[in-house]
GROMACS .gro file of C-alpha atoms in nm:
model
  191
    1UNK     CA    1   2.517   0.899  -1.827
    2UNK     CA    2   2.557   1.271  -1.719
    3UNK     CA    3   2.693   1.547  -1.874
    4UNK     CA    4   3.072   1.605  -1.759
    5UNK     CA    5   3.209   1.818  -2.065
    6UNK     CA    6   3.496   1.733  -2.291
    7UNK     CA    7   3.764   1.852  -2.096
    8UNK     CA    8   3.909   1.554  -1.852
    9UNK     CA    9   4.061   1.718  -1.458
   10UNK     CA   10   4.412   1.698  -1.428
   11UNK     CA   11   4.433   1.770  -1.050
   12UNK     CA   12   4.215   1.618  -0.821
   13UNK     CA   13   3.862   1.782  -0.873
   14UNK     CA   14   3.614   1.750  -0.554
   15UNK     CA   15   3.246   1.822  -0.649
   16UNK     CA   16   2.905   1.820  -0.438
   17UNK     CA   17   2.621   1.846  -0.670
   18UNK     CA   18   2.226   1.892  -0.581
   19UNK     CA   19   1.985   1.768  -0.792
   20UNK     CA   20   1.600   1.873  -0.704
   21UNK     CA   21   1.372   1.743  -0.925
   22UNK     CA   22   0.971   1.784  -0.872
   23UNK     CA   23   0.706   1.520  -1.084
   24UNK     CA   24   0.368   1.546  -1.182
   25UNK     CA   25   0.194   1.376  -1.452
   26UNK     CA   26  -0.085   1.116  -1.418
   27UNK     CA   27  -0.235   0.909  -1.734
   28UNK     CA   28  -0.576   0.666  -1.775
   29UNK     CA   29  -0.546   0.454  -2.075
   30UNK     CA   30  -0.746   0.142  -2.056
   31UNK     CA   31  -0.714   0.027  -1.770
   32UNK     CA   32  -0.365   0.099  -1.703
   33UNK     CA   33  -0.306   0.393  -1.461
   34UNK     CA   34   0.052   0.613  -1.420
   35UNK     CA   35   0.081   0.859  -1.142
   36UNK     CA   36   0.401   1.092  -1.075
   37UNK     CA   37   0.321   1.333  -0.797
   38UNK     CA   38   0.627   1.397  -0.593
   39UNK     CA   39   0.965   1.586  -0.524
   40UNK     CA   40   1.337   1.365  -0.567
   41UNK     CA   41   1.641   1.594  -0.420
   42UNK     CA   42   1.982   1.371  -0.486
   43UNK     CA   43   2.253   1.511  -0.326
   44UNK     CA   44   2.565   1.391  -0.475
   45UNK     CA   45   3.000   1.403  -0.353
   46UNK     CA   46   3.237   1.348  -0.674
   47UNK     CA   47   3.625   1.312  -0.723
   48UNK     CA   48   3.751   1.298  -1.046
   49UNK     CA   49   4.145   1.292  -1.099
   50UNK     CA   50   4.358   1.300  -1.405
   51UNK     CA   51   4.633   0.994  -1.466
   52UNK     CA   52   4.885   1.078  -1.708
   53UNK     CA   53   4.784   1.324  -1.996
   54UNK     CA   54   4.510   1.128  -2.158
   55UNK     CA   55   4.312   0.923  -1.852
   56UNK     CA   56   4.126   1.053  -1.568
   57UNK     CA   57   3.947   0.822  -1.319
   58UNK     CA   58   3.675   0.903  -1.037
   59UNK     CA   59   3.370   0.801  -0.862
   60UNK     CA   60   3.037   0.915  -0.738
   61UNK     CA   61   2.860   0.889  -0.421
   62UNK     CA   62   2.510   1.030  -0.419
   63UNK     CA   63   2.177   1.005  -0.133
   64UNK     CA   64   1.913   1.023  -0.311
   65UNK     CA   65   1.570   1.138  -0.082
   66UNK     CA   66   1.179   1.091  -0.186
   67UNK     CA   67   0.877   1.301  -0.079
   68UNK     CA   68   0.602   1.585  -0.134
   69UNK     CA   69   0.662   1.822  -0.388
   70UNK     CA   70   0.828   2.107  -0.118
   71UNK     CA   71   0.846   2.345  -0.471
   72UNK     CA   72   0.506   2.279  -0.586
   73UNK     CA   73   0.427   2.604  -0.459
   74UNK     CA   74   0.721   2.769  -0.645
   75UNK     CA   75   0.606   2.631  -1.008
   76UNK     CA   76   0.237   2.696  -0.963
   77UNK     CA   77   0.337   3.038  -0.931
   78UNK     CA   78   0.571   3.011  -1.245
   79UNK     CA   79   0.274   2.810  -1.436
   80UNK     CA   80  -0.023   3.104  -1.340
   81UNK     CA   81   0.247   3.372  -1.409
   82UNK     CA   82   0.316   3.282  -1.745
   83UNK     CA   83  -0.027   3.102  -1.858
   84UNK     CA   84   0.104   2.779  -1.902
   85UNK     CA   85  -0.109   2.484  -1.896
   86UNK     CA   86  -0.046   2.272  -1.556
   87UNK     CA   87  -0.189   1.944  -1.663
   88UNK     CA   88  -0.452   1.896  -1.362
   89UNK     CA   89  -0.148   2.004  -1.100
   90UNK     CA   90  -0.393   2.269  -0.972
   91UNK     CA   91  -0.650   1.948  -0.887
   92UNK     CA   92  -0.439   1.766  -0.614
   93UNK     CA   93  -0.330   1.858  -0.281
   94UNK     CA   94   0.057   2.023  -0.277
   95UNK     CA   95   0.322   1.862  -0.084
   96UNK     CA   96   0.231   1.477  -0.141
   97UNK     CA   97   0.420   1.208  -0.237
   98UNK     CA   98   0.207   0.957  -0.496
   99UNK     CA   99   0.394   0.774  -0.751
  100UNK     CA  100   0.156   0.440  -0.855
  101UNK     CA  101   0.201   0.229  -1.196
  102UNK     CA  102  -0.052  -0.003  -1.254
  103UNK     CA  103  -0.056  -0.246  -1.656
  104UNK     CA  104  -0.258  -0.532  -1.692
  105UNK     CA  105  -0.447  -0.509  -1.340
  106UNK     CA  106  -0.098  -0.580  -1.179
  107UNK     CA  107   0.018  -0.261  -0.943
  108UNK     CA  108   0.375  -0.224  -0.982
  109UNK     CA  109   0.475   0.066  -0.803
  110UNK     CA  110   0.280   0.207  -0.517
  111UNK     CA  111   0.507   0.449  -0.329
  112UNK     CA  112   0.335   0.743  -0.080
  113UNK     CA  113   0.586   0.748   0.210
  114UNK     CA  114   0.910   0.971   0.167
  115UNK     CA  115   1.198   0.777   0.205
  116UNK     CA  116   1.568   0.830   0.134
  117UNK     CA  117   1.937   0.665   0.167
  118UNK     CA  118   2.255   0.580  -0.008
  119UNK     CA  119   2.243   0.592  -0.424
  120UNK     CA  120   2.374   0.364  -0.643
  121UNK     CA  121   2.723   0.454  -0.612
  122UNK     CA  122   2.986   0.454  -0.954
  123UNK     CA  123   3.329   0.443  -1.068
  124UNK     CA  124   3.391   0.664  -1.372
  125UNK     CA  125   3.668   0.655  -1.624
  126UNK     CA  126   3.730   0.878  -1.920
  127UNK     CA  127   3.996   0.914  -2.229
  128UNK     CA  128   4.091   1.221  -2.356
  129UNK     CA  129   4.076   1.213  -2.745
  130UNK     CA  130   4.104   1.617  -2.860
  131UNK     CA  131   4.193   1.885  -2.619
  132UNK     CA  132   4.232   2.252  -2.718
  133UNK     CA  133   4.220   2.590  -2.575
  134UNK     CA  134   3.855   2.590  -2.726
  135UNK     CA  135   3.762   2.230  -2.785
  136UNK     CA  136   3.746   1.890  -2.580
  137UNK     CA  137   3.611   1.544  -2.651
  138UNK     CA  138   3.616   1.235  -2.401
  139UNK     CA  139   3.519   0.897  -2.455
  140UNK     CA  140   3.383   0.828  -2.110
  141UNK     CA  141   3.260   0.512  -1.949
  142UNK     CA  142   3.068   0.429  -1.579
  143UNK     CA  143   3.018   0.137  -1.374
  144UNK     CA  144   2.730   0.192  -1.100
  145UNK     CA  145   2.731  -0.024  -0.849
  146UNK     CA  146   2.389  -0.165  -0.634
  147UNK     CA  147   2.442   0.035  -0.324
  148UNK     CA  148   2.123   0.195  -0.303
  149UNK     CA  149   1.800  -0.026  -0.261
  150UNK     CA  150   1.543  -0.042  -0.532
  151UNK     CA  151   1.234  -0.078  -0.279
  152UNK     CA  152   1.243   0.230  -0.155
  153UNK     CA  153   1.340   0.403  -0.483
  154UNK     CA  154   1.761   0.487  -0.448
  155UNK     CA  155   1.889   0.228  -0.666
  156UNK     CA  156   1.811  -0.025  -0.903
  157UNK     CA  157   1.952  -0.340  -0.743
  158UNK     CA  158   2.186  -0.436  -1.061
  159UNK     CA  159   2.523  -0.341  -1.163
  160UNK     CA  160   2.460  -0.102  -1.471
  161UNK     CA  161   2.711   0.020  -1.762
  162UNK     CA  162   2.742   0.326  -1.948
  163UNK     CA  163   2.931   0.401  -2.200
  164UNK     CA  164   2.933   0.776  -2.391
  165UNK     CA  165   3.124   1.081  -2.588
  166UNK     CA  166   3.125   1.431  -2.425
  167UNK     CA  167   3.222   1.713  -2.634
  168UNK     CA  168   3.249   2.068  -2.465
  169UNK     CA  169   3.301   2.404  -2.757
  170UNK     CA  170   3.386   2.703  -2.534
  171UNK     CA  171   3.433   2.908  -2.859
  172UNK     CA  172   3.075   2.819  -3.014
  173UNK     CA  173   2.884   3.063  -2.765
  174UNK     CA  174   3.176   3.269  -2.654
  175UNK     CA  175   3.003   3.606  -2.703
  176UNK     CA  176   2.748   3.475  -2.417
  177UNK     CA  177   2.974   3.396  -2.191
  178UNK     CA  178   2.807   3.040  -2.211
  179UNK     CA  179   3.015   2.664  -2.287
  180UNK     CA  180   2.846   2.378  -2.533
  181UNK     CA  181   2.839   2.053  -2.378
  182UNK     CA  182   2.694   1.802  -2.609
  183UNK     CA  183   2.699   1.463  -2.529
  184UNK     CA  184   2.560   1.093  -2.629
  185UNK     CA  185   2.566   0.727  -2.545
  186UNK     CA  186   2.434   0.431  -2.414
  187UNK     CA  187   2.338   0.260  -2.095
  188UNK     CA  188   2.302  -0.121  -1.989
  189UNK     CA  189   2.096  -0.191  -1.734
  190UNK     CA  190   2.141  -0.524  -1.529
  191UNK     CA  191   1.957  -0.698  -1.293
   0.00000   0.00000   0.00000
């Protein structure tokens, strides 16, 4: 589940979101072998709408696209800037696309073409339980849908459910200018 905040819409709410997230790690233990080298941007349209005082209802609709690491460049520079330890990033070519898992001598993920399409699209629901100038909690729930395809990485082929509390403070970090959003729950993945 993602982060939404306490505080439910009551008018119509549109949102595009962009989501760039850039992987490295790679691990040899045994025989087994895990390699994350890449670069996942998800681009994603929203609605959310309020129904009556205590319901709002929406969906998502994101594409999700795979390939090189386009900001590797961007956080070696942050990494040698601040002397932080890379973890080998330094050893392999920038811009590729590798993501392998291999357990038991049985390869089961061997991905090194970009690719990209349609997400796993989901219907969202949420239920207002407090609501103050300063305060909000939501019991929120999701349904995701198999619209994206798991072979080339943009969905997981299964209809998955998530259920969760979000709880925004605006008065907790007021002097910062900043909003708390805490939030926690669970997910059920089907196949």
């Amino acid at each position: 589940p993602r982060a939404g905040g306490g505080a439910l819409a009551d008018a119509p709410v549109w949102g595009l979101r962009t989501e760039i997230t850039n992987n490295f790690t790679a691990k040899l233990l045994r025989g087994d072998f895990v390699a994350f080298d890449g670069e996942t941007a998800v681009v994603t349209l929203g609605l959310r709408a309020g129904l009556g005082e205590r319901f709002e209802l929406g969906f998502d609709l994101p594409f999700v696209r795979h390939g090189g690491g386009v900001t590797d460049r961007v956080i070696d520079g942050f990494h040698d800037t601040f002397g932080l330890p890379d973890s080998g990033r330094d050893g392999v070519p920038r811009n590729r696309l590798d993501y392998r898992l291999q357990l038991s001598g049985r390869r089961w993920l061997d991905v090194s073409t970009g690719s990209d399409g349609p997400g796993d699209a989901s219907i969202r629901a949420g239920y207002r339980l407090v609501h103050g100038p300063a305060r909000a909690l939501a019991l929120r729930a999701a349904l995701e849908l198999p619209t994206g395809k798991a072979d080339v990485l943009t969905g997981s082929d299964g209809t998955d459910v998530s259920v969760w509390l979000d709880y925004s403070d605006r008065a907790l970090l007021a002097r910062l200018g900043l909003e708390f959003t805490l939030m926690g729950g669970v997910s059920r993945l089907r196949r």
